[in-house]
mmCIF file with all atom_site columns, N, CA and C in Angstrom:
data_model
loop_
_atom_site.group_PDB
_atom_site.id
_atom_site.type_symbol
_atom_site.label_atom_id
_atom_site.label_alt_id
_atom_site.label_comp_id
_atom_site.label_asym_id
_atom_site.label_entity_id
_atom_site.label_seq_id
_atom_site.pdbx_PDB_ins_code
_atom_site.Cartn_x
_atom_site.Cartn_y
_atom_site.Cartn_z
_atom_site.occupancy
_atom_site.B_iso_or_equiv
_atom_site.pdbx_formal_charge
_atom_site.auth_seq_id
_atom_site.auth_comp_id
_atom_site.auth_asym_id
_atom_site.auth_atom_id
_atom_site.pdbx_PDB_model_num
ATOM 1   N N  . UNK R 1 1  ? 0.849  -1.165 0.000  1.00 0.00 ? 1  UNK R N  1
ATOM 2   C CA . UNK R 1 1  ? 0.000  0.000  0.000  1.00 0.00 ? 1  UNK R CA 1
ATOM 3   C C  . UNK R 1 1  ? 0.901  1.237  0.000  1.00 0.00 ? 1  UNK R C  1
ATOM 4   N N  . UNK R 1 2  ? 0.264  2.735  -0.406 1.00 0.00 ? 2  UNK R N  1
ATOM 5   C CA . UNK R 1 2  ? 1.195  3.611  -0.583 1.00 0.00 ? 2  UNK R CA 1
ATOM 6   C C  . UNK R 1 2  ? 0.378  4.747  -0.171 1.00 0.00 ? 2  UNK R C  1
ATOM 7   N N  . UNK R 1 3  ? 0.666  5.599  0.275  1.00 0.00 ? 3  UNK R N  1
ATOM 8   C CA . UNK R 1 3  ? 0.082  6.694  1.256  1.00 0.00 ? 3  UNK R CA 1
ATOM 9   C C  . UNK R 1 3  ? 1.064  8.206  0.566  1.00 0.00 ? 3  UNK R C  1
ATOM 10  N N  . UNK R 1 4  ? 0.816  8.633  0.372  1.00 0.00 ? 4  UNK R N  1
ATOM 11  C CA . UNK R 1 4  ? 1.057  10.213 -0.631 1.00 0.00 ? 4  UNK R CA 1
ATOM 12  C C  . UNK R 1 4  ? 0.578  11.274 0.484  1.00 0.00 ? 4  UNK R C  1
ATOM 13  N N  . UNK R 1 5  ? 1.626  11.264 1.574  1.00 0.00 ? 5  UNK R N  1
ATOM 14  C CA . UNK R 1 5  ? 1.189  12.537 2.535  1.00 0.00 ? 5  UNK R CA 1
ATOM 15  C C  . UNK R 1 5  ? 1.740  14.017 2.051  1.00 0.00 ? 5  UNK R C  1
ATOM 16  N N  . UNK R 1 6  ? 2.182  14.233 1.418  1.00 0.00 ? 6  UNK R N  1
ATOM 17  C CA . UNK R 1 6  ? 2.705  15.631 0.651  1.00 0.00 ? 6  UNK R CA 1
ATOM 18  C C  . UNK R 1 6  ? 1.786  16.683 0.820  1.00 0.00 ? 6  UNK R C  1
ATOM 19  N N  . UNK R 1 7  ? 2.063  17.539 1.270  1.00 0.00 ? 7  UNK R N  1
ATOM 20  C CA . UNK R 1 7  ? 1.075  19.207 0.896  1.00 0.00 ? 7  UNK R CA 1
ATOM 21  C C  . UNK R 1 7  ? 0.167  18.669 2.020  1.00 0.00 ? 7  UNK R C  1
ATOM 22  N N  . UNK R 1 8  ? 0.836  17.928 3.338  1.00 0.00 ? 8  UNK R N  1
ATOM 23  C CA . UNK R 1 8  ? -0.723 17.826 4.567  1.00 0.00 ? 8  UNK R CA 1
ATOM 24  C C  . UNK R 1 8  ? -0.220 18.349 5.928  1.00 0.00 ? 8  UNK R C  1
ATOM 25  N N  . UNK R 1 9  ? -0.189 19.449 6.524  1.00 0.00 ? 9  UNK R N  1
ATOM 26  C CA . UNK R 1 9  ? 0.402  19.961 7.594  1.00 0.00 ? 9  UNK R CA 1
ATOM 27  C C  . UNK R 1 9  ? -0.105 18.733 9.165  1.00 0.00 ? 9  UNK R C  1
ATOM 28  N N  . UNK R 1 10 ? 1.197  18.873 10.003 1.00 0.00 ? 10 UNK R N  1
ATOM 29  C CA . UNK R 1 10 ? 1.098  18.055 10.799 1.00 0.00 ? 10 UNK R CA 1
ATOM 30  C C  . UNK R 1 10 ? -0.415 18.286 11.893 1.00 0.00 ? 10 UNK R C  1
ATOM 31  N N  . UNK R 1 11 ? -0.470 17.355 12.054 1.00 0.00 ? 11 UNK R N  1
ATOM 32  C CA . UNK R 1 11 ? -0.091 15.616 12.345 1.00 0.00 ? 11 UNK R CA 1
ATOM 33  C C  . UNK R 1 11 ? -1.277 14.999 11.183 1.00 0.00 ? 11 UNK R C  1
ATOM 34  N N  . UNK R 1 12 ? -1.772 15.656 10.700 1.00 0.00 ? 12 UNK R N  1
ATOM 35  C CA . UNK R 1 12 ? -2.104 14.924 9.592  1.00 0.00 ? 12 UNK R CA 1
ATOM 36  C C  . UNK R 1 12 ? -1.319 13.907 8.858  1.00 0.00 ? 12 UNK R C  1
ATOM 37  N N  . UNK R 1 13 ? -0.300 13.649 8.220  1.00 0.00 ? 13 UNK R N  1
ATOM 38  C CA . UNK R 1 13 ? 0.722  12.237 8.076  1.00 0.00 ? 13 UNK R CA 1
ATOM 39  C C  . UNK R 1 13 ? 0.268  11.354 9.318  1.00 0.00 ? 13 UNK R C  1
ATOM 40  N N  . UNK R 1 14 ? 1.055  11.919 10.069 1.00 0.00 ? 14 UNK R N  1
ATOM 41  C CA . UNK R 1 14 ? 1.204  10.666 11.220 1.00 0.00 ? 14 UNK R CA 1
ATOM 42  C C  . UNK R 1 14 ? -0.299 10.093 11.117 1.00 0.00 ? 14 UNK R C  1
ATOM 43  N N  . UNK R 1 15 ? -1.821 10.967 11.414 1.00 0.00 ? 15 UNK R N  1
ATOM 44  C CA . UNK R 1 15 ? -2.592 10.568 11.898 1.00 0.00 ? 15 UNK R CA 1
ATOM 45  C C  . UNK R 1 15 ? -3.442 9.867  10.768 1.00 0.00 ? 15 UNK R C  1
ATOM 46  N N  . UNK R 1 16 ? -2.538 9.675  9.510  1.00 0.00 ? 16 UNK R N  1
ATOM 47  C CA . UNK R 1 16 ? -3.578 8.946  8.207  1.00 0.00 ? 16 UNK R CA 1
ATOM 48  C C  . UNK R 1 16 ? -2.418 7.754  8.154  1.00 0.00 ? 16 UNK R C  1
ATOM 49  N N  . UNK R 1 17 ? -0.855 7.982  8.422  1.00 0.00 ? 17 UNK R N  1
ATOM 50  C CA . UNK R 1 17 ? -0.419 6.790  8.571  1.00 0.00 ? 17 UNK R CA 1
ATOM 51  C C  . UNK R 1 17 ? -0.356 5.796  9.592  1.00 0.00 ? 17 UNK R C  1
ATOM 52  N N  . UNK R 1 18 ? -1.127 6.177  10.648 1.00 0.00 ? 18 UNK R N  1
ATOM 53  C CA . UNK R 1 18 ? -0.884 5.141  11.986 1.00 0.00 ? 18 UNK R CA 1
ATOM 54  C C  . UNK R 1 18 ? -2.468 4.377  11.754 1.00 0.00 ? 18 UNK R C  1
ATOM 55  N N  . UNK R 1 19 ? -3.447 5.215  10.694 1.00 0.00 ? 19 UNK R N  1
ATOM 56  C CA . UNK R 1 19 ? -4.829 4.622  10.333 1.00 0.00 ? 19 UNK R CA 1
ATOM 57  C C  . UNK R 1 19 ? -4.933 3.569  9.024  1.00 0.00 ? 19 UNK R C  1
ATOM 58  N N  . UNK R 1 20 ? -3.620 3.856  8.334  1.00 0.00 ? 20 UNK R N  1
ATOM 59  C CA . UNK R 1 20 ? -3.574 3.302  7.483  1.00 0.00 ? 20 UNK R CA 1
ATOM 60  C C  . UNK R 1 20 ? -2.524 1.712  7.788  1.00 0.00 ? 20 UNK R C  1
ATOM 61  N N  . UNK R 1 21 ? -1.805 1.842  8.640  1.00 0.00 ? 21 UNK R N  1
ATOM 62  C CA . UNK R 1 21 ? -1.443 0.685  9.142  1.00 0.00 ? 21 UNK R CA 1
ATOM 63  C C  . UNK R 1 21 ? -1.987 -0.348 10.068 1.00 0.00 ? 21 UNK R C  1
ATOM 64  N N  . UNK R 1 22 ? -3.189 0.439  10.537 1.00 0.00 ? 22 UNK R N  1
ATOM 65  C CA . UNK R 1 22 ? -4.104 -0.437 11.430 1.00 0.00 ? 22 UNK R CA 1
ATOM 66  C C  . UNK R 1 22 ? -4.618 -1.258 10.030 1.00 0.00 ? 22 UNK R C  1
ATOM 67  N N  . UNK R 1 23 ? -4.744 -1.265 8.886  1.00 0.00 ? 23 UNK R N  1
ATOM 68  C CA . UNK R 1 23 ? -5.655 -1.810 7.886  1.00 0.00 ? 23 UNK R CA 1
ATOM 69  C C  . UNK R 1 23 ? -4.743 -2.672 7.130  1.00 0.00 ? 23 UNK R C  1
ATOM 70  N N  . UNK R 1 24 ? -3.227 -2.664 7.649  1.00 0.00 ? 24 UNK R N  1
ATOM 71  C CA . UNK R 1 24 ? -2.672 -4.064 7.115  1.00 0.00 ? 24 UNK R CA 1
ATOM 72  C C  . UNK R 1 24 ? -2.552 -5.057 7.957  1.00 0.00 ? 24 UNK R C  1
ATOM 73  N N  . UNK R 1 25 ? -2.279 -6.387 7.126  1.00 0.00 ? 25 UNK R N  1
ATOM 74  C CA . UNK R 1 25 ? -2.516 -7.658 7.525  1.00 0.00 ? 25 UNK R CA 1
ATOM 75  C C  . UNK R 1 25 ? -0.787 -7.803 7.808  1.00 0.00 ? 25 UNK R C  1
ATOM 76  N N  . UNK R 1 26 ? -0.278 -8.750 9.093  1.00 0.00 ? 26 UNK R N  1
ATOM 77  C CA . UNK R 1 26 ? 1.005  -9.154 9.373  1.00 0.00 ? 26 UNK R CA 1
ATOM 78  C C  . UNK R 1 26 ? 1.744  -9.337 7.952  1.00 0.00 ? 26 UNK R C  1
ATOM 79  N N  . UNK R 1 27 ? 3.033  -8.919 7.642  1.00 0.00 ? 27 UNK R N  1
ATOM 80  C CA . UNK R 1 27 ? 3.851  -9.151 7.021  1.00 0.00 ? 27 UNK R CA 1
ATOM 81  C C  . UNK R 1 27 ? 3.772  -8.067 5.806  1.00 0.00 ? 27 UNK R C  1
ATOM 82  N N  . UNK R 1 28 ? 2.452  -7.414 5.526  1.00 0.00 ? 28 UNK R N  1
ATOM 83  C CA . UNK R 1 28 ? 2.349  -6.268 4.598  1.00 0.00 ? 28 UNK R CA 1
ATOM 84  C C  . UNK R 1 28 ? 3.014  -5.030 4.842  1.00 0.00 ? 28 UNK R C  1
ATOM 85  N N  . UNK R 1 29 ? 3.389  -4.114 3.761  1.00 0.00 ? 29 UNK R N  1
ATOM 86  C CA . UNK R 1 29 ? 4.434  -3.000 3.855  1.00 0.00 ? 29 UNK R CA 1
ATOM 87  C C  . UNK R 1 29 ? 3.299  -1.957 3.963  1.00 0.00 ? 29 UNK R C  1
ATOM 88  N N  . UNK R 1 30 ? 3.483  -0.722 3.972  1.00 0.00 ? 30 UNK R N  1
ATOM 89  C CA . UNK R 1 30 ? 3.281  0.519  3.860  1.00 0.00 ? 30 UNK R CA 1
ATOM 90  C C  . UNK R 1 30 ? 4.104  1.498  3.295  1.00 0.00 ? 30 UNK R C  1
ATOM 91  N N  . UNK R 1 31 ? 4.326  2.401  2.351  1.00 0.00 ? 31 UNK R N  1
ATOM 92  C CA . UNK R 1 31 ? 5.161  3.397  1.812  1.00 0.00 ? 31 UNK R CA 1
ATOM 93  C C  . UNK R 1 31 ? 4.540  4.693  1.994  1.00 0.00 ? 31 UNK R C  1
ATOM 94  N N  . UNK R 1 32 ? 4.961  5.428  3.133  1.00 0.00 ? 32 UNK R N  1
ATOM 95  C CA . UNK R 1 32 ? 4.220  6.439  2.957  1.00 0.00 ? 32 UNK R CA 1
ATOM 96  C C  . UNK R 1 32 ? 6.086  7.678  2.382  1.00 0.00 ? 32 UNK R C  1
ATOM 97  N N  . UNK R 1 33 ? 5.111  8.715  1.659  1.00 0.00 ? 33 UNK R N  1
ATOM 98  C CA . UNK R 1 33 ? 5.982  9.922  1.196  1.00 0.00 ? 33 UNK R CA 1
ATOM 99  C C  . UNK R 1 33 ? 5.452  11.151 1.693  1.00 0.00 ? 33 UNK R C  1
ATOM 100 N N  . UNK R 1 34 ? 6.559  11.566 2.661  1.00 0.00 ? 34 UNK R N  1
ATOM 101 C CA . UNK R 1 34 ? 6.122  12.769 3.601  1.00 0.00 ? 34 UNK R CA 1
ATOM 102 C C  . UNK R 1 34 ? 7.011  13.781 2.722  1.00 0.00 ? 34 UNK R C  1
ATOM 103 N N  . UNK R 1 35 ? 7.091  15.019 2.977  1.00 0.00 ? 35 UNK R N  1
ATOM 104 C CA . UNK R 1 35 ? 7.114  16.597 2.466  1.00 0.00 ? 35 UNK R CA 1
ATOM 105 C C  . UNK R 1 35 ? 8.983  16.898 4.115  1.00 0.00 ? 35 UNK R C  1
ATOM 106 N N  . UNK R 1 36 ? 8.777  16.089 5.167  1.00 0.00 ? 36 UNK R N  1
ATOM 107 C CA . UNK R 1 36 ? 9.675  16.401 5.854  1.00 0.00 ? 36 UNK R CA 1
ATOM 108 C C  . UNK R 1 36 ? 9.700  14.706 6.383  1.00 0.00 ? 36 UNK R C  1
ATOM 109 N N  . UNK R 1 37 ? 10.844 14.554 7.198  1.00 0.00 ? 37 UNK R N  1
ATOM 110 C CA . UNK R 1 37 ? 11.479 13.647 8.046  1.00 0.00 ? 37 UNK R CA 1
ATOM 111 C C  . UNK R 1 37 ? 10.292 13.498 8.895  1.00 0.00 ? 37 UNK R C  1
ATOM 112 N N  . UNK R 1 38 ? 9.431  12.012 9.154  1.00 0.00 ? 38 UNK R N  1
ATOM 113 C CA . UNK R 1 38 ? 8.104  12.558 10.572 1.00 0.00 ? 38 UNK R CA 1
ATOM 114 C C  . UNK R 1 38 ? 9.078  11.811 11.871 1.00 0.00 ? 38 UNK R C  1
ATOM 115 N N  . UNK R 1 39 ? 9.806  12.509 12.679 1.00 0.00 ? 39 UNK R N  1
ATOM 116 C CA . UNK R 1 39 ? 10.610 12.269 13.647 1.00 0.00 ? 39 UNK R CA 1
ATOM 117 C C  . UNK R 1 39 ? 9.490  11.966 15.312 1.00 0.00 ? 39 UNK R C  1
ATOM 118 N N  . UNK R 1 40 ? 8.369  12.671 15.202 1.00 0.00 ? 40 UNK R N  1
ATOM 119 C CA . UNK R 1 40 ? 7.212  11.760 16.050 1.00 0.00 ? 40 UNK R CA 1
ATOM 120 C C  . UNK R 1 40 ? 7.066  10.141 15.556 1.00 0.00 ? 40 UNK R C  1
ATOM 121 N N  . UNK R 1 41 ? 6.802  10.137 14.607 1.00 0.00 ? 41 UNK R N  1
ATOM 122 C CA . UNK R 1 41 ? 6.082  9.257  13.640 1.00 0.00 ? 41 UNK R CA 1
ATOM 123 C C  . UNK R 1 41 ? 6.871  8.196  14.088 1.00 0.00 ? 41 UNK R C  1
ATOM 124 N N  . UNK R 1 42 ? 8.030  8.328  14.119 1.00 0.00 ? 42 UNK R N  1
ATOM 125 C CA . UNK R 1 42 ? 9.292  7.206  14.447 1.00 0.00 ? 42 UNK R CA 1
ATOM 126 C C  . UNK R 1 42 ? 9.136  6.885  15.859 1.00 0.00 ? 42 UNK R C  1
ATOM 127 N N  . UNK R 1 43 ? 9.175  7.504  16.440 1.00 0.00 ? 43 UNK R N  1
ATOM 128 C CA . UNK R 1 43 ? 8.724  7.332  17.765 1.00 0.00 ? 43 UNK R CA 1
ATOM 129 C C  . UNK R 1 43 ? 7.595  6.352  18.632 1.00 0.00 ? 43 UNK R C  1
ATOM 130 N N  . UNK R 1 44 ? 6.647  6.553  17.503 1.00 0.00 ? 44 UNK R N  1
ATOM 131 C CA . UNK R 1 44 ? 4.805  5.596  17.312 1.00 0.00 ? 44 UNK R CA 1
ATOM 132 C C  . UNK R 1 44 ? 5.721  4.402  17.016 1.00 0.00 ? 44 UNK R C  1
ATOM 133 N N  . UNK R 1 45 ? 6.126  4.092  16.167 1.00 0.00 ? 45 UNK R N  1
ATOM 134 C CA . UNK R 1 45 ? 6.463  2.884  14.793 1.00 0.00 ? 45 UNK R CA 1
ATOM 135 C C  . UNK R 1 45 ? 7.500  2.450  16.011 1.00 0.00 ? 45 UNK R C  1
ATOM 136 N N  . UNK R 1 46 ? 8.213  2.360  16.475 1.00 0.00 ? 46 UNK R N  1
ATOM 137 C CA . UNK R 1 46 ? 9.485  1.701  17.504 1.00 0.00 ? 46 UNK R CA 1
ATOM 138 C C  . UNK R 1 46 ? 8.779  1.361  18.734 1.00 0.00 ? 46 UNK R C  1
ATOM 139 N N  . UNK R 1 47 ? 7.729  2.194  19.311 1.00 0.00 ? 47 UNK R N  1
ATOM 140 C CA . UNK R 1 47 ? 6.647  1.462  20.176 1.00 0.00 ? 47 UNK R CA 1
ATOM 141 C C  . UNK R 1 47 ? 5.706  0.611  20.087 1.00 0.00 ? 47 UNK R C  1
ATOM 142 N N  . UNK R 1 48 ? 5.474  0.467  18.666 1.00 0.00 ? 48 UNK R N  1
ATOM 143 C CA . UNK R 1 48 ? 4.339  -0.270 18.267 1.00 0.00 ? 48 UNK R CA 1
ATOM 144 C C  . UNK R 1 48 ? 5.067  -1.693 17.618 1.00 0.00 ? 48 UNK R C  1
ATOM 145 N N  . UNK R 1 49 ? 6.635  -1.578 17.775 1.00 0.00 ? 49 UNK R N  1
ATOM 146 C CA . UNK R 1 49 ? 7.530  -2.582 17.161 1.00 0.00 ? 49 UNK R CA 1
ATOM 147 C C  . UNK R 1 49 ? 7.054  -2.809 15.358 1.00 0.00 ? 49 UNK R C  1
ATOM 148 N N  . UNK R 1 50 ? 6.806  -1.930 14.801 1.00 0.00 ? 50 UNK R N  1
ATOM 149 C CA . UNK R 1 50 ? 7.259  -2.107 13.305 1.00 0.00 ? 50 UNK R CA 1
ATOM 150 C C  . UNK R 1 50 ? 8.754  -1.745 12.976 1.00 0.00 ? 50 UNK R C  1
ATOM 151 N N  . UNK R 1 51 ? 8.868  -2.222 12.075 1.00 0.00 ? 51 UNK R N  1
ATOM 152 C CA . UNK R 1 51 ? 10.201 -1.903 11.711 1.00 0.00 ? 51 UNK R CA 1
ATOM 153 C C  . UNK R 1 51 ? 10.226 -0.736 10.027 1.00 0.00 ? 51 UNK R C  1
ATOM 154 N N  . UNK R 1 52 ? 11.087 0.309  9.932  1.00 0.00 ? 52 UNK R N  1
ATOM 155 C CA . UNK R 1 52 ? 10.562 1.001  8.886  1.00 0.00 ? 52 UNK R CA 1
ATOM 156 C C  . UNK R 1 52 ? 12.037 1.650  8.682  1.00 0.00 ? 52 UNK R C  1
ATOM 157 N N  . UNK R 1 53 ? 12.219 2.061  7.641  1.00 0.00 ? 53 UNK R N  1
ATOM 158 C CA . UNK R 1 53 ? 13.078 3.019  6.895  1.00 0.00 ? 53 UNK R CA 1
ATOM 159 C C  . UNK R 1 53 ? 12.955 3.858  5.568  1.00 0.00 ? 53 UNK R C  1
ATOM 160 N N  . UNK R 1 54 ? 13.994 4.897  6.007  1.00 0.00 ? 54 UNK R N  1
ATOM 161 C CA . UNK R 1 54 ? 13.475 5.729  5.249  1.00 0.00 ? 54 UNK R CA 1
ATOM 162 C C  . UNK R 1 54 ? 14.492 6.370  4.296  1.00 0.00 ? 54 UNK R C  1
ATOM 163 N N  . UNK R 1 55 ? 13.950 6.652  3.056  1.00 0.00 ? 55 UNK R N  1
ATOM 164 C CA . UNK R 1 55 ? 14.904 6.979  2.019  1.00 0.00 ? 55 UNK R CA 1
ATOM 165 C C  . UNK R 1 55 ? 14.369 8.632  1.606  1.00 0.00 ? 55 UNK R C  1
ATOM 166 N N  . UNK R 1 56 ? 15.780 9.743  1.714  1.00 0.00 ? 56 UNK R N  1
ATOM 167 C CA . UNK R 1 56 ? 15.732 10.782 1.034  1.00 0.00 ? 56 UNK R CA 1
ATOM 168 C C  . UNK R 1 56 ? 15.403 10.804 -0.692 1.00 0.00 ? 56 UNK R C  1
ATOM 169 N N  . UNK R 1 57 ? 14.640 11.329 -1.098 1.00 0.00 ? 57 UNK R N  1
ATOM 170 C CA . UNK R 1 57 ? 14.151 11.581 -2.472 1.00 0.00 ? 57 UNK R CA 1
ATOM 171 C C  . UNK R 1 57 ? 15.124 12.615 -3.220 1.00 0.00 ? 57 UNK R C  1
ATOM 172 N N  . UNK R 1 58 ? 15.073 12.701 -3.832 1.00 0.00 ? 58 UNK R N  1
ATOM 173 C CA . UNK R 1 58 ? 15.706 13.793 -5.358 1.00 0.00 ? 58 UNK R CA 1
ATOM 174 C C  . UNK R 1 58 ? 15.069 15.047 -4.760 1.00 0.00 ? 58 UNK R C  1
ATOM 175 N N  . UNK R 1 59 ? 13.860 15.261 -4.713 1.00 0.00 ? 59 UNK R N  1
ATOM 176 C CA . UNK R 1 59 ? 12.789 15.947 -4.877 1.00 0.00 ? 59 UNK R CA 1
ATOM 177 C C  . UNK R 1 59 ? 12.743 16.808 -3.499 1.00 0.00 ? 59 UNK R C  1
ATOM 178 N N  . UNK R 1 60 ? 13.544 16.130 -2.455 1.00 0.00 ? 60 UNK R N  1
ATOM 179 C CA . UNK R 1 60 ? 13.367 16.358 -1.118 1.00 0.00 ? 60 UNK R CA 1
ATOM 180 C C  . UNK R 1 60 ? 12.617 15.677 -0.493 1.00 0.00 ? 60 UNK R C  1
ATOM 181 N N  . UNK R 1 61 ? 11.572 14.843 -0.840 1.00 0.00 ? 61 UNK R N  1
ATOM 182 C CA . UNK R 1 61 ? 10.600 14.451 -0.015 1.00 0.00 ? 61 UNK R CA 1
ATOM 183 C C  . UNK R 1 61 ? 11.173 12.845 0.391  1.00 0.00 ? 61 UNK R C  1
ATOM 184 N N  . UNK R 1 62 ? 10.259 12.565 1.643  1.00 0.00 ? 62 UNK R N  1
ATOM 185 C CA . UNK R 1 62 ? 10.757 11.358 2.371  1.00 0.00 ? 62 UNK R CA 1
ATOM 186 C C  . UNK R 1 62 ? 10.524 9.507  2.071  1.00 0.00 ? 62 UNK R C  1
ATOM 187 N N  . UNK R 1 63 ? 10.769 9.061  1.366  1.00 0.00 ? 63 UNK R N  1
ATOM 188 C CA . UNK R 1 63 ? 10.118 7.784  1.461  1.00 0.00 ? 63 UNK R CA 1
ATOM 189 C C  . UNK R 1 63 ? 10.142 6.720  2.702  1.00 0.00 ? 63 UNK R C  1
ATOM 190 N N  . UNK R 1 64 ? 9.148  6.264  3.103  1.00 0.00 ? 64 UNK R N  1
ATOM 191 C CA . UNK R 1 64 ? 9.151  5.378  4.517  1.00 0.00 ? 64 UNK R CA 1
ATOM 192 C C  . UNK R 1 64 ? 8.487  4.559  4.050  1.00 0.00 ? 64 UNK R C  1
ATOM 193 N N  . UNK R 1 65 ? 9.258  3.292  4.463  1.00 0.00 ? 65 UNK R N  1
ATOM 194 C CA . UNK R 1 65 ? 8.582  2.006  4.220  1.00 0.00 ? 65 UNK R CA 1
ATOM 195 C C  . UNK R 1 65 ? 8.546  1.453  5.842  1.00 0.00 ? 65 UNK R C  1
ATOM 196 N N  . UNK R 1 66 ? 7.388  1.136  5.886  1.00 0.00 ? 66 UNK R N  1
ATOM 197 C CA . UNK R 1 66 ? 7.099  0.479  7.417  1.00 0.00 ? 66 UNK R CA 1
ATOM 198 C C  . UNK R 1 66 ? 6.711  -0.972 7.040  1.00 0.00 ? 66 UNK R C  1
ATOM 199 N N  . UNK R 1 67 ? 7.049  -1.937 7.807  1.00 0.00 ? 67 UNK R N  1
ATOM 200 C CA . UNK R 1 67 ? 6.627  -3.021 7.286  1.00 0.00 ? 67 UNK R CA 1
ATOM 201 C C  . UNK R 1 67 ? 6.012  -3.729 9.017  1.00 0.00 ? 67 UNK R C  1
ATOM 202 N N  . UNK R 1 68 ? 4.771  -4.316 8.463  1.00 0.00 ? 68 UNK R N  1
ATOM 203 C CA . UNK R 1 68 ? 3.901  -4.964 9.991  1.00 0.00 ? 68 UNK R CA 1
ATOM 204 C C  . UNK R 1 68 ? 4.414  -5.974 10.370 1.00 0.00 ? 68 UNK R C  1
#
């Protein structure tokens, strides 16, 4: 699944990607692309034990892959 948070002021990301990971099944990914680094967001995801990383874009923007 892929989540396009760009142009959404906070916590909007966090609060469509922590809704959008409640809706995967064990072992499914998530890609979300944020506009900045979500350094909360990381914080959720290490408590909730997903594991995720994240790749700088060309463009500036963030790619995060979280995986359940």
């Amino acid at each position: 699944m892929k989540l396009d948070n760009r142009g959404l002021e906070p916590p909007q990301p966090m609060m469509r990607t922590l809704a959008a990971l409640e809706s995967l099944s064990g072992g499914e990914t998530l890609f979300i692309i944020n506009d900045r680094r979500p350094m909360f967001l990381y914080e959720q995801l290490d408590e909730l034990g997903y594991e995720h990383e994240t790749t700088e874009q060309n463009d500036g923007s963030f790619l995060i892959e979280i995986k359940k």
